[in-house]
mmCIF file of C-alpha atoms in Angstrom:
data_model
loop_
_atom_site.group_PDB
_atom_site.id
_atom_site.type_symbol
_atom_site.label_atom_id
_atom_site.label_comp_id
_atom_site.label_asym_id
_atom_site.label_seq_id
_atom_site.Cartn_x
_atom_site.Cartn_y
_atom_site.Cartn_z
ATOM 1 C CA MET Z 30 -15.238 -8.403 15.896
ATOM 2 C CA VAL Z 31 -17.540 -5.279 14.194
ATOM 3 C CA PRO Z 32 -15.631 -3.726 10.788
ATOM 4 C CA VAL Z 33 -14.477 -0.698 11.426
ATOM 5 C CA LEU Z 34 -15.548 -0.006 7.440
ATOM 6 C CA GLU Z 35 -18.302 -1.748 5.582
ATOM 7 C CA VAL Z 36 -18.103 -2.047 1.612
ATOM 8 C CA ALA Z 37 -21.450 -3.996 0.096
ATOM 9 C CA GLY Z 38 -21.969 -4.547 -3.147
ATOM 10 C CA LEU Z 39 -20.835 -0.504 -4.475
ATOM 11 C CA ASN Z 40 -21.237 0.039 -8.192
ATOM 12 C CA LYS Z 41 -20.863 3.291 -9.686
ATOM 13 C CA THR Z 42 -20.875 4.508 -13.273
ATOM 14 C CA TYR Z 43 -19.679 7.549 -15.181
ATOM 15 C CA SER Z 44 -21.189 9.123 -18.059
ATOM 16 C CA SER Z 45 -18.499 10.514 -21.049
ATOM 17 C CA LYS Z 46 -19.272 11.422 -23.489
ATOM 18 C CA GLY Z 47 -22.243 10.146 -24.530
ATOM 19 C CA GLU Z 48 -20.710 6.350 -22.817
ATOM 20 C CA THR Z 49 -21.589 4.905 -19.592
ATOM 21 C CA VAL Z 50 -18.445 3.806 -18.346
ATOM 22 C CA LYS Z 51 -18.446 0.725 -15.359
ATOM 23 C CA ALA Z 52 -15.599 2.712 -12.562
ATOM 24 C CA VAL Z 53 -16.788 0.781 -9.421
ATOM 25 C CA ASN Z 54 -18.162 -3.376 -10.067
ATOM 26 C CA ASN Z 55 -19.650 -5.070 -7.428
ATOM 27 C CA ILE Z 56 -17.093 -3.612 -4.858
ATOM 28 C CA SER Z 57 -17.109 -5.940 -1.171
ATOM 29 C CA PHE Z 58 -14.747 -5.869 1.670
ATOM 30 C CA SER Z 59 -14.417 -4.839 5.081
ATOM 31 C CA VAL Z 60 -11.581 -3.438 7.445
ATOM 32 C CA ASN Z 61 -11.188 -4.107 11.575
ATOM 33 C CA PRO Z 62 -10.158 -1.912 14.278
ATOM 34 C CA GLY Z 63 -6.166 -2.341 13.703
ATOM 35 C CA GLU Z 64 -5.625 -3.246 10.596
ATOM 36 C CA ILE Z 65 -4.606 -1.715 7.342
ATOM 37 C CA VAL Z 66 -5.753 -2.672 4.159
ATOM 38 C CA GLY Z 67 -3.969 -2.145 1.150
ATOM 39 C CA VAL Z 68 -5.535 -0.979 -2.283
ATOM 40 C CA LEU Z 69 -3.546 -1.866 -5.683
ATOM 41 C CA GLY Z 70 -4.846 -1.658 -9.578
ATOM 42 C CA PRO Z 71 -3.913 -0.229 -12.858
ATOM 43 C CA ASN Z 72 -4.865 3.541 -13.506
ATOM 44 C CA GLY Z 73 -8.459 3.452 -13.689
ATOM 45 C CA SER Z 74 -8.885 0.510 -11.725
ATOM 46 C CA GLY Z 75 -11.602 2.195 -9.473
ATOM 47 C CA LYS Z 76 -9.381 2.909 -6.075
ATOM 48 C CA THR Z 77 -9.921 6.473 -5.751
ATOM 49 C CA THR Z 78 -13.276 6.049 -6.904
ATOM 50 C CA THR Z 79 -13.616 3.898 -4.377
ATOM 51 C CA LEU Z 80 -11.861 6.129 -2.068
ATOM 52 C CA LYS Z 81 -13.933 9.065 -3.188
ATOM 53 C CA SER Z 82 -17.496 6.949 -2.898
ATOM 54 C CA ILE Z 83 -16.268 5.890 1.158
ATOM 55 C CA CYS Z 84 -15.736 9.466 1.880
ATOM 56 C CA GLY Z 85 -19.301 10.739 0.918
ATOM 57 C CA LEU Z 86 -17.724 12.134 -2.407
ATOM 58 C CA ASN Z 87 -19.162 10.040 -4.881
ATOM 59 C CA ALA Z 88 -23.052 9.338 -5.056
ATOM 60 C CA MET Z 89 -23.253 5.505 -5.345
ATOM 61 C CA ASP Z 90 -25.293 3.997 -7.891
ATOM 62 C CA THR Z 91 -26.007 1.049 -5.361
ATOM 63 C CA GLY Z 92 -24.290 -0.322 -2.760
ATOM 64 C CA LEU Z 93 -24.251 -0.089 0.861
ATOM 65 C CA ILE Z 94 -20.757 1.325 2.640
ATOM 66 C CA ARG Z 95 -20.949 1.999 6.389
ATOM 67 C CA VAL Z 96 -18.700 3.443 8.991
ATOM 68 C CA ASN Z 97 -19.293 2.227 12.644
ATOM 69 C CA GLY Z 98 -22.165 0.873 11.895
ATOM 70 C CA GLU Z 99 -23.993 4.349 10.129
ATOM 71 C CA ASP Z 100 -24.675 4.380 7.046
ATOM 72 C CA ILE Z 101 -22.849 7.078 4.771
ATOM 73 C CA GLU Z 102 -26.159 8.375 3.056
ATOM 74 C CA HIS Z 103 -28.723 8.079 6.061
ATOM 75 C CA GLN Z 104 -25.903 8.789 8.321
ATOM 76 C CA GLN Z 105 -23.496 11.061 6.501
ATOM 77 C CA TRP Z 106 -22.510 13.958 9.058
ATOM 78 C CA ALA Z 107 -22.072 11.218 12.230
ATOM 79 C CA ALA Z 108 -19.627 8.796 9.498
ATOM 80 C CA MET Z 109 -17.727 11.622 8.602
ATOM 81 C CA LEU Z 110 -16.496 12.604 11.940
ATOM 82 C CA SER Z 111 -15.109 9.182 12.762
ATOM 83 C CA THR Z 112 -13.463 9.375 8.850
ATOM 84 C CA GLY Z 113 -10.213 11.296 8.323
ATOM 85 C CA ALA Z 114 -9.296 11.848 4.966
ATOM 86 C CA VAL Z 115 -6.493 12.625 2.301
ATOM 87 C CA LEU Z 116 -6.833 12.765 -1.154
ATOM 88 C CA GLU Z 117 -4.508 12.541 -3.880
ATOM 89 C CA GLY Z 118 -4.131 15.743 -6.780
ATOM 90 C CA ALA Z 119 -6.695 17.309 -4.156
ATOM 91 C CA ARG Z 120 -5.723 20.698 -2.461
ATOM 92 C CA ASN Z 121 -6.535 18.726 0.719
ATOM 93 C CA VAL Z 122 -5.433 21.977 3.466
ATOM 94 C CA TYR Z 123 -5.654 25.630 3.044
ATOM 95 C CA TRP Z 124 -2.846 27.545 1.210
ATOM 96 C CA ARG Z 125 -2.421 30.686 2.793
ATOM 97 C CA LEU Z 126 -3.022 29.320 6.585
ATOM 98 C CA THR Z 127 -0.044 28.478 8.459
ATOM 99 C CA PRO Z 128 0.827 24.338 9.507
ATOM 100 C CA GLN Z 129 -0.836 25.549 12.454
ATOM 101 C CA GLU Z 130 -4.578 26.869 12.061
ATOM 102 C CA ASN Z 131 -4.870 24.473 9.245
ATOM 103 C CA ILE Z 132 -4.951 21.745 11.445
ATOM 104 C CA VAL Z 133 -7.277 23.785 14.234
ATOM 105 C CA TYR Z 134 -9.674 24.685 11.742
ATOM 106 C CA PHE Z 135 -9.868 20.930 10.920
ATOM 107 C CA ALA Z 136 -10.241 20.151 14.411
ATOM 108 C CA GLY Z 137 -13.247 22.939 14.600
ATOM 109 C CA LEU Z 138 -14.923 21.239 11.797
ATOM 110 C CA LYS Z 139 -14.877 17.271 13.590
ATOM 111 C CA GLY Z 140 -16.294 18.907 16.612
ATOM 112 C CA VAL Z 141 -13.149 19.741 18.526
ATOM 113 C CA PRO Z 142 -13.063 22.485 21.166
ATOM 114 C CA ARG Z 143 -10.275 25.109 20.445
ATOM 115 C CA ASN Z 144 -8.324 24.540 23.676
ATOM 116 C CA GLU Z 145 -7.971 21.019 22.438
ATOM 117 C CA ALA Z 146 -7.701 21.456 18.629
ATOM 118 C CA CYS Z 147 -4.261 24.028 19.785
ATOM 119 C CA LEU Z 148 -2.689 21.247 21.718
ATOM 120 C CA ARG Z 149 -3.616 18.448 19.382
ATOM 121 C CA ALA Z 150 -2.481 20.715 16.669
ATOM 122 C CA GLN Z 151 0.999 20.746 18.572
ATOM 123 C CA GLU Z 152 1.896 17.428 19.369
ATOM 124 C CA LEU Z 153 1.228 16.313 15.328
ATOM 125 C CA ILE Z 154 3.552 18.999 14.944
ATOM 126 C CA ASP Z 155 6.082 18.237 17.177
ATOM 127 C CA ARG Z 156 5.687 14.704 15.838
ATOM 128 C CA LEU Z 157 6.076 15.259 11.883
ATOM 129 C CA SER Z 158 9.159 17.600 12.762
ATOM 130 C CA LEU Z 159 7.036 20.979 11.454
ATOM 131 C CA ASN Z 160 8.028 22.991 13.701
ATOM 132 C CA LYS Z 161 10.032 25.526 11.471
ATOM 133 C CA TYR Z 162 7.399 25.951 9.601
ATOM 134 C CA CYS Z 163 5.042 26.799 12.042
ATOM 135 C CA ASP Z 164 4.879 30.724 10.832
ATOM 136 C CA GLN Z 165 5.292 29.902 6.918
ATOM 137 C CA GLN Z 166 1.776 29.300 4.708
ATOM 138 C CA VAL Z 167 1.274 25.628 3.478
ATOM 139 C CA ARG Z 168 1.969 27.044 0.177
ATOM 140 C CA MET Z 169 5.826 27.799 0.567
ATOM 141 C CA LEU Z 170 5.935 24.723 1.803
ATOM 142 C CA SER Z 171 7.599 22.164 -0.161
ATOM 143 C CA LYS Z 172 5.656 18.753 -1.294
ATOM 144 C CA GLY Z 173 6.240 16.791 0.945
ATOM 145 C CA ASN Z 174 5.684 18.882 3.756
ATOM 146 C CA GLN Z 175 2.746 19.866 2.270
ATOM 147 C CA GLN Z 176 1.948 16.652 2.433
ATOM 148 C CA LYS Z 177 2.372 16.725 5.921
ATOM 149 C CA VAL Z 178 0.287 19.287 7.017
ATOM 150 C CA ALA Z 179 -2.662 17.185 5.092
ATOM 151 C CA ILE Z 180 -1.991 13.836 6.989
ATOM 152 C CA ALA Z 181 -2.385 16.270 10.269
ATOM 153 C CA CYS Z 182 -5.306 17.955 9.496
ATOM 154 C CA ALA Z 183 -6.882 14.306 8.603
ATOM 155 C CA LEU Z 184 -5.696 12.640 11.827
ATOM 156 C CA VAL Z 185 -6.152 16.114 14.434
ATOM 157 C CA HIS Z 186 -9.924 14.485 15.331
ATOM 158 C CA ARG Z 187 -8.677 11.198 15.588
ATOM 159 C CA PRO Z 188 -11.231 9.269 14.238
ATOM 160 C CA SER Z 189 -11.171 5.919 13.943
ATOM 161 C CA LEU Z 190 -11.111 5.101 10.133
ATOM 162 C CA ILE Z 191 -8.514 7.061 8.136
ATOM 163 C CA LEU Z 192 -8.444 7.065 4.528
ATOM 164 C CA LEU Z 193 -5.329 7.682 2.278
ATOM 165 C CA ASP Z 194 -5.184 8.408 -0.855
ATOM 166 C CA GLU Z 195 -0.801 8.371 -2.088
ATOM 167 C CA PRO Z 196 0.447 9.440 1.155
ATOM 168 C CA THR Z 197 3.923 8.890 0.273
ATOM 169 C CA LEU Z 198 3.964 11.513 -2.623
ATOM 170 C CA GLY Z 199 6.532 14.302 -2.569
ATOM 171 C CA LEU Z 200 8.372 12.681 1.503
ATOM 172 C CA ASP Z 201 11.996 12.056 0.746
ATOM 173 C CA VAL Z 202 13.091 8.487 1.995
ATOM 174 C CA ASP Z 203 13.864 8.902 5.835
ATOM 175 C CA MET Z 204 10.253 10.317 5.713
ATOM 176 C CA VAL Z 205 8.508 7.216 4.484
ATOM 177 C CA ARG Z 206 10.158 5.672 6.708
ATOM 178 C CA ASP Z 207 8.710 7.926 9.130
ATOM 179 C CA MET Z 208 5.153 7.556 8.220
ATOM 180 C CA LYS Z 209 5.210 4.173 7.843
ATOM 181 C CA ASP Z 210 5.832 3.811 11.394
ATOM 182 C CA TRP Z 211 4.022 6.371 13.164
ATOM 183 C CA LEU Z 212 0.695 5.600 10.939
ATOM 184 C CA ARG Z 213 1.894 1.496 12.047
ATOM 185 C CA GLN Z 214 1.700 2.555 14.990
ATOM 186 C CA LEU Z 215 -1.059 5.149 15.354
ATOM 187 C CA VAL Z 216 -2.784 2.443 13.868
ATOM 188 C CA ASP Z 217 -2.097 -0.506 16.720
ATOM 189 C CA THR Z 218 -2.114 2.062 19.605
ATOM 190 C CA ARG Z 219 -5.886 3.253 18.593
ATOM 191 C CA LEU Z 220 -7.364 0.129 17.155
ATOM 192 C CA SER Z 221 -8.225 2.117 14.727
ATOM 193 C CA ALA Z 222 -8.785 1.222 10.849
ATOM 194 C CA MET Z 223 -6.811 2.304 7.719
ATOM 195 C CA LEU Z 224 -7.535 2.322 3.878
ATOM 196 C CA VAL Z 225 -4.475 3.220 2.205
ATOM 197 C CA THR Z 226 -3.754 3.757 -1.911
ATOM 198 C CA SER Z 227 0.239 3.884 -3.346
ATOM 199 C CA HIS Z 228 2.213 3.729 -6.499
ATOM 200 C CA ASP Z 229 5.146 3.084 -3.658
ATOM 201 C CA MET Z 230 4.895 -0.854 -3.503
ATOM 202 C CA ASP Z 231 7.213 -0.916 -0.447
ATOM 203 C CA PHE Z 232 5.158 1.060 1.520
ATOM 204 C CA ILE Z 233 1.946 -1.460 0.855
ATOM 205 C CA GLU Z 234 4.254 -5.018 1.504
ATOM 206 C CA ALA Z 235 5.601 -3.173 4.945
ATOM 207 C CA ILE Z 236 2.442 -1.171 6.101
ATOM 208 C CA CYS Z 237 -0.073 -3.328 5.301
ATOM 209 C CA ASP Z 238 -1.932 -6.476 6.546
ATOM 210 C CA ARG Z 239 -3.907 -7.507 4.045
ATOM 211 C CA VAL Z 240 -4.275 -6.090 0.211
ATOM 212 C CA ILE Z 241 -7.513 -5.687 -1.947
ATOM 213 C CA ILE Z 242 -6.297 -5.808 -6.106
ATOM 214 C CA LEU Z 243 -8.355 -4.466 -8.619
ATOM 215 C CA TYR Z 244 -8.849 -4.633 -11.887
ATOM 216 C CA GLN Z 245 -11.249 -2.571 -14.143
ATOM 217 C CA GLY Z 246 -13.622 -1.888 -11.201
ATOM 218 C CA GLU Z 247 -13.298 -4.928 -9.880
ATOM 219 C CA VAL Z 248 -11.763 -7.029 -6.970
ATOM 220 C CA ILE Z 249 -9.717 -9.792 -8.107
ATOM 221 C CA SER Z 250 -7.968 -10.584 -5.325
ATOM 222 C CA GLN Z 251 -8.123 -9.991 -1.706
ATOM 223 C CA ASN Z 252 -5.587 -11.634 1.511
ATOM 224 C CA SER Z 253 -2.183 -10.927 3.270
ATOM 225 C CA VAL Z 254 0.872 -10.684 1.321
ATOM 226 C CA GLU Z 255 2.288 -13.831 2.448
ATOM 227 C CA GLU Z 256 -0.574 -15.436 1.254
ATOM 228 C CA LEU Z 257 -1.107 -13.902 -1.999
ATOM 229 C CA ARG Z 258 2.888 -14.928 -2.573
ATOM 230 C CA ARG Z 259 2.530 -18.401 -1.634
ATOM 231 C CA GLN Z 260 -0.551 -18.829 -4.615
ATOM 232 C CA PHE Z 261 0.735 -16.122 -7.348
ATOM 233 C CA SER Z 262 4.542 -16.131 -6.816
ATOM 234 C CA PRO Z 263 5.686 -19.326 -4.918
ATOM 235 C CA GLN Z 264 8.788 -19.553 -6.258
ATOM 236 C CA LYS Z 265 12.251 -18.122 -4.265
ATOM 237 C CA THR Z 266 15.331 -16.845 -5.597
ATOM 238 C CA PHE Z 267 18.791 -18.908 -3.909
ATOM 239 C CA ASP Z 268 21.562 -18.126 -4.400
ATOM 240 C CA LEU Z 269 24.688 -19.741 -3.103
ATOM 241 C CA GLN Z 270 28.406 -18.914 -2.786
ATOM 242 C CA VAL Z 271 30.624 -21.915 -2.473
ATOM 243 C CA GLN Z 272 33.742 -22.510 -1.875
ATOM 244 C CA GLY Z 273 36.406 -23.422 -5.237
ATOM 245 C CA HIS Z 274 34.855 -24.241 -9.010
ATOM 246 C CA PRO Z 275 31.891 -26.968 -9.557
ATOM 247 C CA SER Z 276 33.747 -29.363 -12.454
ATOM 248 C CA GLY Z 277 32.610 -32.764 -13.444
ATOM 249 C CA SER Z 278 29.329 -34.257 -13.132
ATOM 250 C CA VAL Z 279 28.682 -31.962 -10.050
ATOM 251 C CA LYS Z 280 28.862 -29.175 -12.695
ATOM 252 C CA ALA Z 281 26.623 -30.642 -15.098
ATOM 253 C CA ASP Z 282 23.966 -31.950 -12.554
ATOM 254 C CA LEU Z 283 23.592 -28.667 -11.851
ATOM 255 C CA GLU Z 284 22.805 -26.921 -15.661
ATOM 256 C CA THR Z 285 20.734 -29.577 -16.128
ATOM 257 C CA SER Z 286 18.620 -28.527 -12.611
ATOM 258 C CA GLN Z 287 19.032 -25.211 -14.607
ATOM 259 C CA TRP Z 288 20.961 -23.308 -11.841
ATOM 260 C CA SER Z 289 23.407 -21.111 -13.212
ATOM 261 C CA ILE Z 290 27.212 -20.890 -12.335
ATOM 262 C CA GLU Z 291 29.182 -17.456 -12.091
ATOM 263 C CA GLU Z 292 32.821 -18.369 -11.366
ATOM 264 C CA ASN Z 293 34.513 -15.615 -9.306
ATOM 265 C CA ALA Z 294 38.259 -16.416 -8.469
ATOM 266 C CA THR Z 295 38.383 -19.150 -5.284
ATOM 267 C CA SER Z 296 34.640 -19.248 -4.967
ATOM 268 C CA SER Z 297 31.311 -20.074 -7.213
ATOM 269 C CA ARG Z 298 27.739 -18.245 -7.075
ATOM 270 C CA LEU Z 299 25.149 -20.518 -7.896
ATOM 271 C CA THR Z 300 21.876 -19.277 -8.984
ATOM 272 C CA LEU Z 301 18.151 -20.763 -9.089
ATOM 273 C CA ARG Z 302 14.480 -20.028 -8.758
ATOM 274 C CA THR Z 303 12.284 -22.727 -7.934
ATOM 275 C CA GLY Z 304 9.476 -23.606 -5.864
ATOM 276 C CA ASP Z 305 11.150 -26.998 -5.502
ATOM 277 C CA LEU Z 306 12.277 -27.213 -2.190
ATOM 278 C CA ASP Z 307 14.191 -31.117 -2.973
ATOM 279 C CA THR Z 308 16.346 -29.432 -5.856
ATOM 280 C CA LEU Z 309 17.949 -27.588 -3.747
ATOM 281 C CA SER Z 310 18.709 -30.073 -0.999
ATOM 282 C CA LEU Z 311 20.080 -32.252 -4.260
ATOM 283 C CA ALA Z 312 22.707 -29.390 -4.808
ATOM 284 C CA LEU Z 313 23.997 -28.849 -1.346
ATOM 285 C CA ALA Z 314 24.599 -32.922 -0.865
ATOM 286 C CA SER Z 315 26.261 -32.530 -4.221
ATOM 287 C CA LEU Z 316 27.899 -30.039 -3.352
ATOM 288 C CA GLU Z 317 28.517 -31.508 0.412
ATOM 289 C CA GLN Z 318 29.816 -34.636 -1.325
ATOM 290 C CA SER Z 319 32.445 -32.792 -3.872
ATOM 291 C CA GLY Z 320 34.275 -30.597 -0.905
ATOM 292 C CA HIS Z 321 33.110 -27.555 -2.253
ATOM 293 C CA ARG Z 322 31.950 -25.747 0.836
ATOM 294 C CA LEU Z 323 29.405 -23.111 1.214
ATOM 295 C CA ILE Z 324 29.837 -19.998 2.407
ATOM 296 C CA ASP Z 325 27.176 -18.055 2.158
ATOM 297 C CA ILE Z 326 23.483 -18.857 1.638
ATOM 298 C CA ASN Z 327 20.555 -15.728 -0.046
ATOM 299 C CA VAL Z 328 16.955 -16.543 0.147
ATOM 300 C CA THR Z 329 14.581 -13.659 -1.782
ATOM 301 C CA SER Z 330 10.996 -14.003 -2.756
ATOM 302 C CA ASP Z 331 9.115 -12.007 -5.196
ATOM 303 C CA ALA Z 332 8.757 -8.381 -4.144
ATOM 304 C CA LEU Z 333 4.854 -7.668 -3.838
ATOM 305 C CA GLU Z 334 4.687 -5.641 -7.153
ATOM 306 C CA ASP Z 335 5.694 -8.348 -9.013
ATOM 307 C CA ILE Z 336 2.884 -10.105 -7.555
ATOM 308 C CA PHE Z 337 0.426 -7.028 -8.005
ATOM 309 C CA ILE Z 338 2.073 -7.108 -11.647
ATOM 310 C CA HIS Z 339 1.774 -11.567 -11.593
ATOM 311 C CA THR Z 340 -1.756 -11.337 -10.465
ATOM 312 C CA ILE Z 341 -3.318 -8.559 -12.946
ATOM 313 C CA LYS Z 342 -1.897 -10.832 -16.051
ATOM 314 C CA ARG Z 343 -3.121 -13.819 -14.547
ATOM 315 C CA THR Z 344 -6.538 -11.787 -14.327
ATOM 316 C CA SER Z 345 -6.306 -10.525 -18.051
ATOM 317 C CA SER Z 346 -3.501 -10.342 -20.620
ATOM 318 C CA PRO Z 347 -4.276 -6.675 -22.204
ATOM 319 C CA ALA Z 348 -4.084 -5.527 -19.073
ATOM 320 C CA ALA Z 349 0.261 -5.347 -19.656
ATOM 321 C CA GLU Z 350 0.526 -2.540 -21.036
ATOM 322 C CA SER Z 351 -1.726 -0.939 -18.125
ATOM 323 C CA ILE Z 352 0.637 -2.646 -15.593
ATOM 324 C CA SER Z 353 3.881 -0.732 -16.879
ATOM 325 C CA GLN Z 354 2.365 2.708 -15.948
ATOM 326 C CA ALA Z 355 1.009 1.604 -12.122
ATOM 327 C CA SER Z 356 4.407 3.060 -11.158
ATOM 328 C CA ALA Z 357 3.827 6.250 -12.354
ATOM 329 C CA GLY Z 358 0.399 7.455 -10.833
ATOM 330 C CA GLY Z 359 -2.609 8.771 -11.981
ATOM 331 C CA GLU Z 360 -6.385 7.729 -11.190
ATOM 332 C CA GLN Z 361 -9.455 8.804 -13.685
#
């Protein structure tokens, strides 16, 4: 399979107050048709620099970026015609134009004929529930609806590569759920490729096929969420509810195995975090033999946010200070 996006050996430095800052250090990855890849990292890890480099907004020091096989340094316009992007914190649309005017305008920039642009604009307005705001200038809309207009402008020319930097900013819970389902469907049906950054870990976990984790400008991990979980957080939390109250040797054995026990009126709740299924099996057998019927069992794995923090800490313990900011936003 030929990747829609190829990034190889990307390097980018900045000069700040007489010092040279290495924003991106030898990054390499690819995104295939029909694939959504998330980019995570503490603030200043190089996420936005990477996206801007792919957009052609940052000149690379060294490296290679191809979109549909087109080298963005030598065939930038051809590559950009295949790309749609929304960048965080930027005015991605014109505030004194209406949603429809914005979408039609950006479609024209990417070569879509006006009649077709108008049809596509209406489709996007319908899909994103922007009909009631058609006659309002974008500056009058809520932040969430401004974000939806920006995403529509990025997608109207039906790009094969979609770059989204913090796409859920300003969206409420229902908007995020709808956006997630729509973007996933869009990528699956058109076999587009999407690269997305977000501090909304639930969104990333729900929508992405793979996750790239950046730290200090370097790729420290790239894999599926499940594989990351197996590598960095193999333990699960087992929550059992059983009839009655374990006592005597049964209770002692459970406590020795690090089970926490909370007694209610007629039942008990037993909780253990472990990667050893034998410990669970032994507990269930002991409870059954002593007449404590299992009422309910719940098994949970670590969320992506926990895996992310664990991965960063494993790479470098001084990162802990940066990690606490990773849910807050902002990128240099």
